[in-house]
Short mmCIF file of C-alpha atoms in Angstrom, two decimals:
data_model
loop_
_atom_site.label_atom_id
_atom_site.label_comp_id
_atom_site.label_asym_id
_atom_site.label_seq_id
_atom_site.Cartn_x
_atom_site.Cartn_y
_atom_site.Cartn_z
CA UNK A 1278 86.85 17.65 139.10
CA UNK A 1279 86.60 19.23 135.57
CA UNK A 1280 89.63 20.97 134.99
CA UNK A 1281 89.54 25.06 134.97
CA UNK A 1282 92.10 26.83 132.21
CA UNK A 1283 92.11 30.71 132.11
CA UNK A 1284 92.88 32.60 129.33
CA UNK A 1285 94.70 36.30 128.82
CA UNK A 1286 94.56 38.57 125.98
CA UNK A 1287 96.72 41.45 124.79
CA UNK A 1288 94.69 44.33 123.15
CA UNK A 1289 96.58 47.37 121.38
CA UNK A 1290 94.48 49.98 119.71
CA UNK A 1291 95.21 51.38 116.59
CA UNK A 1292 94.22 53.78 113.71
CA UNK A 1293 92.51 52.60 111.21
CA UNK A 1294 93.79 53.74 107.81
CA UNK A 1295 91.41 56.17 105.87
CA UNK A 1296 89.82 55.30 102.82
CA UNK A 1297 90.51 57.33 99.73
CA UNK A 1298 88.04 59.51 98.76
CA UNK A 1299 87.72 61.44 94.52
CA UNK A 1300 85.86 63.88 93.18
CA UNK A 1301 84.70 62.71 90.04
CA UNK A 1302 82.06 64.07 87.14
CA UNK A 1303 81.64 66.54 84.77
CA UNK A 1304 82.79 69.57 86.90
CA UNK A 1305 86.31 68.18 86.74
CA UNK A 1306 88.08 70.05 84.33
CA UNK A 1307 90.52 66.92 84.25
CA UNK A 1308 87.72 65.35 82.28
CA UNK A 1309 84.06 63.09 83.85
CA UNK A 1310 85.70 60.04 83.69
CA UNK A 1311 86.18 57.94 86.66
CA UNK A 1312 89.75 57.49 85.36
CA UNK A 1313 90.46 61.17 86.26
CA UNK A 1314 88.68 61.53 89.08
CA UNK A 1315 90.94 63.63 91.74
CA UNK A 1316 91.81 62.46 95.02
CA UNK A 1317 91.60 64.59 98.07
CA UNK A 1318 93.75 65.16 100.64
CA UNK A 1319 93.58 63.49 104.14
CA UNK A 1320 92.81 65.55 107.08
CA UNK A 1321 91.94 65.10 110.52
CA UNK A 1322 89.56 62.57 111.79
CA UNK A 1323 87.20 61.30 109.24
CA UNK A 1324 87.62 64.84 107.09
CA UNK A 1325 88.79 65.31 103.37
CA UNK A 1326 90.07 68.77 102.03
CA UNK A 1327 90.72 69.59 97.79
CA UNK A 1328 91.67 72.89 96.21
CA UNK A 1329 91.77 72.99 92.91
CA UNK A 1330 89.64 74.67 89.85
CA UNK A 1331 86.21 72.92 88.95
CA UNK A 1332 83.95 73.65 85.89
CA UNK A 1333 80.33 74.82 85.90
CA UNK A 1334 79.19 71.04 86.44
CA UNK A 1335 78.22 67.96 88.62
CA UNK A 1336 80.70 65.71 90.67
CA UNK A 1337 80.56 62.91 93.03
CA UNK A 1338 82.74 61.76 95.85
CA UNK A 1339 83.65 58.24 95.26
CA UNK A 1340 85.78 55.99 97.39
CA UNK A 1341 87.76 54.90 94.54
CA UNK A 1342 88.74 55.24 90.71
CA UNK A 1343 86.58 52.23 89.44
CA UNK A 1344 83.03 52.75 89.79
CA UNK A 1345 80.71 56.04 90.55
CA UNK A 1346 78.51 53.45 92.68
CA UNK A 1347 78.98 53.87 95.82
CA UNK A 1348 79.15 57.35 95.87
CA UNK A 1349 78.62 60.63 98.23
CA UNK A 1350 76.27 63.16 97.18
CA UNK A 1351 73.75 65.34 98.53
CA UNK A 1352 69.87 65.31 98.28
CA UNK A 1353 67.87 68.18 99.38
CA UNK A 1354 70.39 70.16 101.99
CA UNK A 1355 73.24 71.16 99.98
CA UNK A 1356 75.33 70.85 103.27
CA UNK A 1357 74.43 67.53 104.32
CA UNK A 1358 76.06 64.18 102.87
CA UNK A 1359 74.00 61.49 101.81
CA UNK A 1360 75.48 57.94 101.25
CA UNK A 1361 74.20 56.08 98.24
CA UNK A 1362 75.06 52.67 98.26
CA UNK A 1363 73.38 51.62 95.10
CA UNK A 1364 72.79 54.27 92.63
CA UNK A 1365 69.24 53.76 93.10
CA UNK A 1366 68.60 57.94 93.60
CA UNK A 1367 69.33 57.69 97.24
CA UNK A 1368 71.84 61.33 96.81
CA UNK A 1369 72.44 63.29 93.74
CA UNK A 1370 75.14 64.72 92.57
CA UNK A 1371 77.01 68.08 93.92
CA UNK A 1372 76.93 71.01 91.57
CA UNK A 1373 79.28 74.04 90.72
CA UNK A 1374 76.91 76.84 89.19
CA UNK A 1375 80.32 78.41 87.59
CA UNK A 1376 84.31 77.89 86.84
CA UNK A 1377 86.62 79.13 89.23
CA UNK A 1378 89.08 78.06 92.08
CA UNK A 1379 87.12 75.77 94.92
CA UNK A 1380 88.13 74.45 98.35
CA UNK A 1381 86.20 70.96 98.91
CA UNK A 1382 85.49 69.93 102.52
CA UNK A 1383 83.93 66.63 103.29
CA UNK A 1384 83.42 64.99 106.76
CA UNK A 1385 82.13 61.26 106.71
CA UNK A 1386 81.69 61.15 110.35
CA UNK A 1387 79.48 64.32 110.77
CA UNK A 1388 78.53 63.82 106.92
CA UNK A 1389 78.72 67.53 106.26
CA UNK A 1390 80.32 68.62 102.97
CA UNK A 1391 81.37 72.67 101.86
CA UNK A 1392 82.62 73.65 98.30
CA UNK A 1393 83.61 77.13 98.89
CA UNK A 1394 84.63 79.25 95.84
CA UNK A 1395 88.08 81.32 96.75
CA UNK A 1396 87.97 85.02 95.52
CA UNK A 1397 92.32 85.24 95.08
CA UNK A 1398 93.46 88.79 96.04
CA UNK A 1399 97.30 88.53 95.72
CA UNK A 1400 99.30 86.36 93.57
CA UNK A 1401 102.92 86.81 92.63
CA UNK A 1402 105.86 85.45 90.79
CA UNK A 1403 109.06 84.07 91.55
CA UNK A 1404 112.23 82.54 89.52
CA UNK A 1405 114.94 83.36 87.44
CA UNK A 1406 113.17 84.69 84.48
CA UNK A 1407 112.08 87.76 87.01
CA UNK A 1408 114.54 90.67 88.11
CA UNK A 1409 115.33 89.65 91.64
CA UNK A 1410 115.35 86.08 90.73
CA UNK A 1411 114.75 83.43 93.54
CA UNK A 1412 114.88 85.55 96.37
CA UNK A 1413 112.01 85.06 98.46
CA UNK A 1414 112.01 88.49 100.21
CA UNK A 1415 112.05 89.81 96.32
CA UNK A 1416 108.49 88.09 95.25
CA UNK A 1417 106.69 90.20 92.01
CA UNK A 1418 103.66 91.07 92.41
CA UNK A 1419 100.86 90.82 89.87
CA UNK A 1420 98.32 93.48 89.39
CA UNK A 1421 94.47 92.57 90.42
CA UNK A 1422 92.68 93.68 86.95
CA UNK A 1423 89.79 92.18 87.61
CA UNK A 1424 87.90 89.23 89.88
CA UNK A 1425 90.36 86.53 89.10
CA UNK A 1426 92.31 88.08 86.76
CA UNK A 1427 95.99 89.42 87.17
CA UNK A 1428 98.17 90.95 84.88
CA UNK A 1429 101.86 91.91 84.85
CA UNK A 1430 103.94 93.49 82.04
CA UNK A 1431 107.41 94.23 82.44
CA UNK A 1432 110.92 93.12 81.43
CA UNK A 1433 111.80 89.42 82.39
CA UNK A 1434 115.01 87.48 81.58
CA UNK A 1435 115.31 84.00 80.08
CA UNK A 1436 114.71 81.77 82.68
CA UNK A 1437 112.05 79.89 84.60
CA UNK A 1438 108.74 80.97 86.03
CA UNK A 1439 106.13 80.18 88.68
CA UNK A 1440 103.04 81.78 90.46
CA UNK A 1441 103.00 81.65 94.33
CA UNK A 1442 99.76 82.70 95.90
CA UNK A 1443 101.66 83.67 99.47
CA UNK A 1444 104.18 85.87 100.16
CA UNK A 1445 105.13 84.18 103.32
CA UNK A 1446 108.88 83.78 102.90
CA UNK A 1447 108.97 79.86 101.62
CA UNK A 1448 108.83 77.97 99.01
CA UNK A 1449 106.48 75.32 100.52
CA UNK A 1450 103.44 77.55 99.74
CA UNK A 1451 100.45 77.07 97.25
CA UNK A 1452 101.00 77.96 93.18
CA UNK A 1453 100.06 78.65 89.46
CA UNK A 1454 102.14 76.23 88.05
CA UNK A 1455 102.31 74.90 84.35
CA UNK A 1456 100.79 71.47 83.09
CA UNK A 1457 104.34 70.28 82.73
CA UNK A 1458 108.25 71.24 83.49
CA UNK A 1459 109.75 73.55 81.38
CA UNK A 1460 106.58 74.59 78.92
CA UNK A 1461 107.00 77.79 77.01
CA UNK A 1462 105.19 80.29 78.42
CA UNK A 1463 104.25 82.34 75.31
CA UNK A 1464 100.87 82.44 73.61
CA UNK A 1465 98.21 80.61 75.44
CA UNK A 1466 98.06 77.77 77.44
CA UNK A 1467 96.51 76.31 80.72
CA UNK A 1468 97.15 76.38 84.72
CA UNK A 1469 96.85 74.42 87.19
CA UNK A 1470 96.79 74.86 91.24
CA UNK A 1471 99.05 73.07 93.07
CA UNK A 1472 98.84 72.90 97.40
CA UNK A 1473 101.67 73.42 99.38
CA UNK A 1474 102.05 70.13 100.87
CA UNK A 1475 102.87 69.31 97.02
CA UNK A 1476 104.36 72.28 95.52
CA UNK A 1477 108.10 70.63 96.52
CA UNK A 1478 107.49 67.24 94.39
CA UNK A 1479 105.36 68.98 91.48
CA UNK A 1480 107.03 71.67 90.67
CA UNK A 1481 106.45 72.37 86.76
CA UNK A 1482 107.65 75.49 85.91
CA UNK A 1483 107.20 77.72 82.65
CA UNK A 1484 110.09 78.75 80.46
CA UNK A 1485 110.44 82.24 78.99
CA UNK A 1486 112.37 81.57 76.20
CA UNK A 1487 114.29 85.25 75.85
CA UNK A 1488 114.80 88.27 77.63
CA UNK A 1489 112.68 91.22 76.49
CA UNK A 1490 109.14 92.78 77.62
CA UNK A 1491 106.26 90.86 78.45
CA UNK A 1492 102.69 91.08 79.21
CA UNK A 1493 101.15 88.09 81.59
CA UNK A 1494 98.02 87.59 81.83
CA UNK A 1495 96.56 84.93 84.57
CA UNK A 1496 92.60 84.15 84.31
CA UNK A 1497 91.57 82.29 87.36
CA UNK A 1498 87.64 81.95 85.57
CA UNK A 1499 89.29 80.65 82.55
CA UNK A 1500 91.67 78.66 84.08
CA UNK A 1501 94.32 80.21 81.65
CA UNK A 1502 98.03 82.10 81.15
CA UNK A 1503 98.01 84.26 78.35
CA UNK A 1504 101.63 85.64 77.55
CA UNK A 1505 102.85 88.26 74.78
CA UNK A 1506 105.61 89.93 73.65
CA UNK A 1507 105.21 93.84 74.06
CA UNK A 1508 107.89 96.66 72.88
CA UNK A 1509 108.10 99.24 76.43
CA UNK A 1510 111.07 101.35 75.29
CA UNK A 1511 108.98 104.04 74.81
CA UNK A 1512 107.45 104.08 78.44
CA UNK A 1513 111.39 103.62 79.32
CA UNK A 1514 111.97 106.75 77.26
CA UNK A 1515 109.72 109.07 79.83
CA UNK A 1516 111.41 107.72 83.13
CA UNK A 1517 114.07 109.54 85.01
CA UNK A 1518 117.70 107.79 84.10
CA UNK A 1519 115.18 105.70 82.23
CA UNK A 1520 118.58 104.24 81.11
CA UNK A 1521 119.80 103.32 83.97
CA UNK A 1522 116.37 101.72 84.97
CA UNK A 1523 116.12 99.95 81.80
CA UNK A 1524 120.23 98.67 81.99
CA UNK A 1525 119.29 97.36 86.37
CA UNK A 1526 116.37 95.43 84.73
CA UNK A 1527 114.22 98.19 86.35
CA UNK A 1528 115.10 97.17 90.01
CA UNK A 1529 115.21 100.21 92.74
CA UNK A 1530 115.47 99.43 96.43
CA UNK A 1531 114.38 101.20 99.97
CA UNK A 1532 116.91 101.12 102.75
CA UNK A 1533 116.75 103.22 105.96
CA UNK A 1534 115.36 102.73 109.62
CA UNK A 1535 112.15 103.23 108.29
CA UNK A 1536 112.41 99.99 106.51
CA UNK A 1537 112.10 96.09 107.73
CA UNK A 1538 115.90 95.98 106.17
CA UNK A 1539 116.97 99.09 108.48
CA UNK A 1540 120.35 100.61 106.85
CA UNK A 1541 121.37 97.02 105.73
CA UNK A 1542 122.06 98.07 102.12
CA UNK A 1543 122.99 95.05 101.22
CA UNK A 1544 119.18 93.72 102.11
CA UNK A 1545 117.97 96.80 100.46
CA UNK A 1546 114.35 96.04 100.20
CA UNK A 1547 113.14 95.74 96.52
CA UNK A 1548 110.38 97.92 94.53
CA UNK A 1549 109.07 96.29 91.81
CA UNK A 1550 107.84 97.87 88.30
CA UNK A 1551 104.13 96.37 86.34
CA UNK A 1552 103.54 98.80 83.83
CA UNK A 1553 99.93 97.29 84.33
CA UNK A 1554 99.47 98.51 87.35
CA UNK A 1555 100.88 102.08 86.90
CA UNK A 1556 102.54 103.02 83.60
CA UNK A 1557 105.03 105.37 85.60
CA UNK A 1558 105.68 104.03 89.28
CA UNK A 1559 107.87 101.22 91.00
CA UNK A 1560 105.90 100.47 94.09
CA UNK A 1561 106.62 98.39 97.49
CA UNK A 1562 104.26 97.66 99.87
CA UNK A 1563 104.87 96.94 103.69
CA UNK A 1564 105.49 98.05 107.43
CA UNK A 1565 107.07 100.96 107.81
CA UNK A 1566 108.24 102.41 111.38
CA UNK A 1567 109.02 105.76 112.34
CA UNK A 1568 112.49 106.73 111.11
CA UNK A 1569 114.31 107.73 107.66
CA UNK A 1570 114.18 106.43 104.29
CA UNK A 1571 115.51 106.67 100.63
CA UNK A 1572 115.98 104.70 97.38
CA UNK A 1573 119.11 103.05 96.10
CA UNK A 1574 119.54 102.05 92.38
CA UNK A 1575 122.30 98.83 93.85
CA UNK A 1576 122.08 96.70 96.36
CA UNK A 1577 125.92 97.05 97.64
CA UNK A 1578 127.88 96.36 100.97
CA UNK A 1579 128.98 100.36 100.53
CA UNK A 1580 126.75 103.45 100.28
CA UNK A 1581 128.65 105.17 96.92
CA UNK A 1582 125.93 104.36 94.58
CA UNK A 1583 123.37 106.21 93.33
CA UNK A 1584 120.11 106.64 94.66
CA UNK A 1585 116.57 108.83 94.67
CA UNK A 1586 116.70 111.38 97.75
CA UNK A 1587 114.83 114.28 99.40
CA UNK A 1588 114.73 117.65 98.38
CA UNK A 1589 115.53 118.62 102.16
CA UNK A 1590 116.94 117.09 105.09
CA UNK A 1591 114.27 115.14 106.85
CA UNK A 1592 111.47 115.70 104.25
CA UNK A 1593 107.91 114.55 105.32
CA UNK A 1594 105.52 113.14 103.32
CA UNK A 1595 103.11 115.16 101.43
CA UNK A 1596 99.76 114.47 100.77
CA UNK A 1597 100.22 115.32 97.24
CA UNK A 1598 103.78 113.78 96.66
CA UNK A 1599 107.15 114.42 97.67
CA UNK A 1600 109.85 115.87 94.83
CA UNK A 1601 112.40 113.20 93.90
CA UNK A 1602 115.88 113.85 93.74
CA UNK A 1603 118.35 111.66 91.77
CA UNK A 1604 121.34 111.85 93.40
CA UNK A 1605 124.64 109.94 91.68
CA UNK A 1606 127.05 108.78 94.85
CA UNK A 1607 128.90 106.63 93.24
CA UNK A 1608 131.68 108.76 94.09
CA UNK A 1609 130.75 109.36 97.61
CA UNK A 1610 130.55 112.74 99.24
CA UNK A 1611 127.03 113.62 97.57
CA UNK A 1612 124.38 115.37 100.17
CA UNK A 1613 122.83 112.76 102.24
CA UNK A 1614 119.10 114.33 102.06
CA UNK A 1615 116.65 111.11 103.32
CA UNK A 1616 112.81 110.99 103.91
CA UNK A 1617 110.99 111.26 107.36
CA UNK A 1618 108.63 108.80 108.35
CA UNK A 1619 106.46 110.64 111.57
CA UNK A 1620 104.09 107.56 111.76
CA UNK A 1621 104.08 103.68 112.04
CA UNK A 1622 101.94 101.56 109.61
CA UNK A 1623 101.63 99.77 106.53
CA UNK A 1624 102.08 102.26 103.56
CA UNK A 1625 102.15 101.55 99.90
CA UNK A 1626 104.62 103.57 98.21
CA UNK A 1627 105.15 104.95 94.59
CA UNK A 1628 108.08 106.17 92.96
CA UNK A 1629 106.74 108.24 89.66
CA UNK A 1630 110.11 108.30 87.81
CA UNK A 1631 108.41 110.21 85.04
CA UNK A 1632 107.00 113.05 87.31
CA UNK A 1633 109.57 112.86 89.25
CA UNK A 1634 107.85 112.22 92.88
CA UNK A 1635 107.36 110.10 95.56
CA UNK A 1636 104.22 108.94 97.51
CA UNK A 1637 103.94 107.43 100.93
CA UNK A 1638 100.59 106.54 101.14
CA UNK A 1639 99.21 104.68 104.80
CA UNK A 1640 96.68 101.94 103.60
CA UNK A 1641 95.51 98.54 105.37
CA UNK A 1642 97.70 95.89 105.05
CA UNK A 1643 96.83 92.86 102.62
#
């Protein structure tokens, strides 16, 4: 009899790994080289994700830094991927009609592709060059001048610099950072976007080489930082103990049950001066409950320092302002005269320190 052998095999599944996948060509403001193409990020499945700026141009998706053939394109629906194998015209190239800050999508399973421009509404800045330093509940905001344009001018200390785009209460977040560590951030120079996932390993920050006043300018359509030396002691002049401002690097807190910090002086919440945005106001923008409010000059563990208060004991706001009151406790035993908040919301307040008022203002939260 012939003689009957069995065989048994062991099968284990696995995923394969992805293939790398650039975005190469003359929108790339890196340069159209295939050596400085840019590789995007891994996602899910068989998708691909880059944010980044782009130029008015044309760029392929290539599977590697060597050759533009084989590449990705599209032909006909701008939505749709097409697979050219040969260069022979099968797809053509994306395009990008102007400069600006894209998000890249590409699936190679469904091959669909989206380049979606983002329109930036907030950005802010954080480090030791600003007031309140590194503390992430103290982030500056910059002042929306324009469609991708912010500006901030104000008084900043020697130090280091950077440009998160969320105020979410981390440092792993997207940024304006510089080209390189430690680049001096006066005249004019370039930006570049970095993602979250590697805003902890690239981390180039700018350098402002002395204290004084500064005016910032950020141009998302120009993909450039413009930053000046500007004289405010004039504006400084016109403010309420502009002294005092000037001497606390400007800083003025909000403290009360009102507040997300409740009576925790010592977590004071933080207004913030641009004389960009409004020559004469500090301004903080947030939740506010119903309760009472007012305006230390010092974060402190004890109340005796000075601070902005009502006119009257529990003082509404008024649609046209509320009087401010300066009030110097460092003593103690100064009237106690706070704010009354009646409603819940988000509100965007203004202290005019020239005028001498106070706005509560409820808006729609950003």
């Amino acid at each position: 009899m012939p003689e009957i052998s069995s065989l048994t095999l062991s099968v284990t599944p696995y995923d394969q790994p992805k293939n790398e996948l650039y975005i190469c060509g003359t929108a790339n403001p890196a340069g159209s080289s295939l050596a400085d193409a840019v590789k995007m990020d891994v996602g899910m499945d068989n998708g691909y994700t880059w944010t980044g700026f782009l130029n008015a141009g044309d760029f392929k998706l290539t599977p590697d830094r060597y050759s533009d053939v084989p590449f990705y394109g599209t032909k006909g629906n701008a939505y749709t991927l097409v697979y050219d194998e040969l260069g022979n015209g099968g797809a053509e190239p994306l395009h990008v009609s102007e400069d600006g800050l894209y998000t890249v999508t590409a699936d190679l399973e469904d091959m669909t592709v989206s380049v979606s421009r983002i329109n930036t509404e907030n950005v802010w800045m954080v480090g030791s060059a600003t007031p309140y330093g590194w503390n992430l509940g103290d982030l500056a905001p910059m002042y929306k001048q324009d469609e991708g344009i912010f500006v901030y001018e104000g008084p900043l200390k020697q130090g280091e610099l950077k440009f998160p785009m969320q105020n979410a209460n981390k440092f792993e977040v997207p940024y304006i950072m510089a080209p390189e560590a430690g680049k001096d951030i006066t005249g004019t120079g370039a930006i570049e976007y970095v993602t979250a996932a590697n805003s902890t390993m690239h981390d180039n920050k700018w350098n402002v080489p002395a204290d004084g006043d500064y005016r910032i300018t950020l141009d998302f359509n120009r993909r450039t930082i413009v930053c000046e030396r500007v004289d405010l002691s004039a504006q400084y002049a016109k403010m309420l103990e502009g002294k005092r401002l000037a001497a606390n690097d400007m800083k003025l807190y909000l403290v009360g049950d009102a507040t997300p910090c409740g009576w925790t002086i010592s977590n004071a919440n933080s207004l913030h001066y641009n004389y960009a945005a409004d020559h004469n106001c500090l301004t903080w923008e947030g939740s506010l409950t119903k309760g009472e409010i007012k305006f230390p000059f010092i974060r402190s563990d004890k109340w005796e320092v000075p601070y902005y208060s009502a006119a009257s004991f529990g003082e509404q706001p008024a649609e046209g302002g509320n009087q401010l009151t300066f009030v110097d406790n460092s003593g103690g035993g100064q009237p106690d005269r706070k704010w009354y908040i009646t409603k819940a919301g988000y509100y965007q307040i203004k202290v005019d320190v020239v005028n001498r008022k106070v706005y509560f203002k409820e808006t729609t939260g950003k």
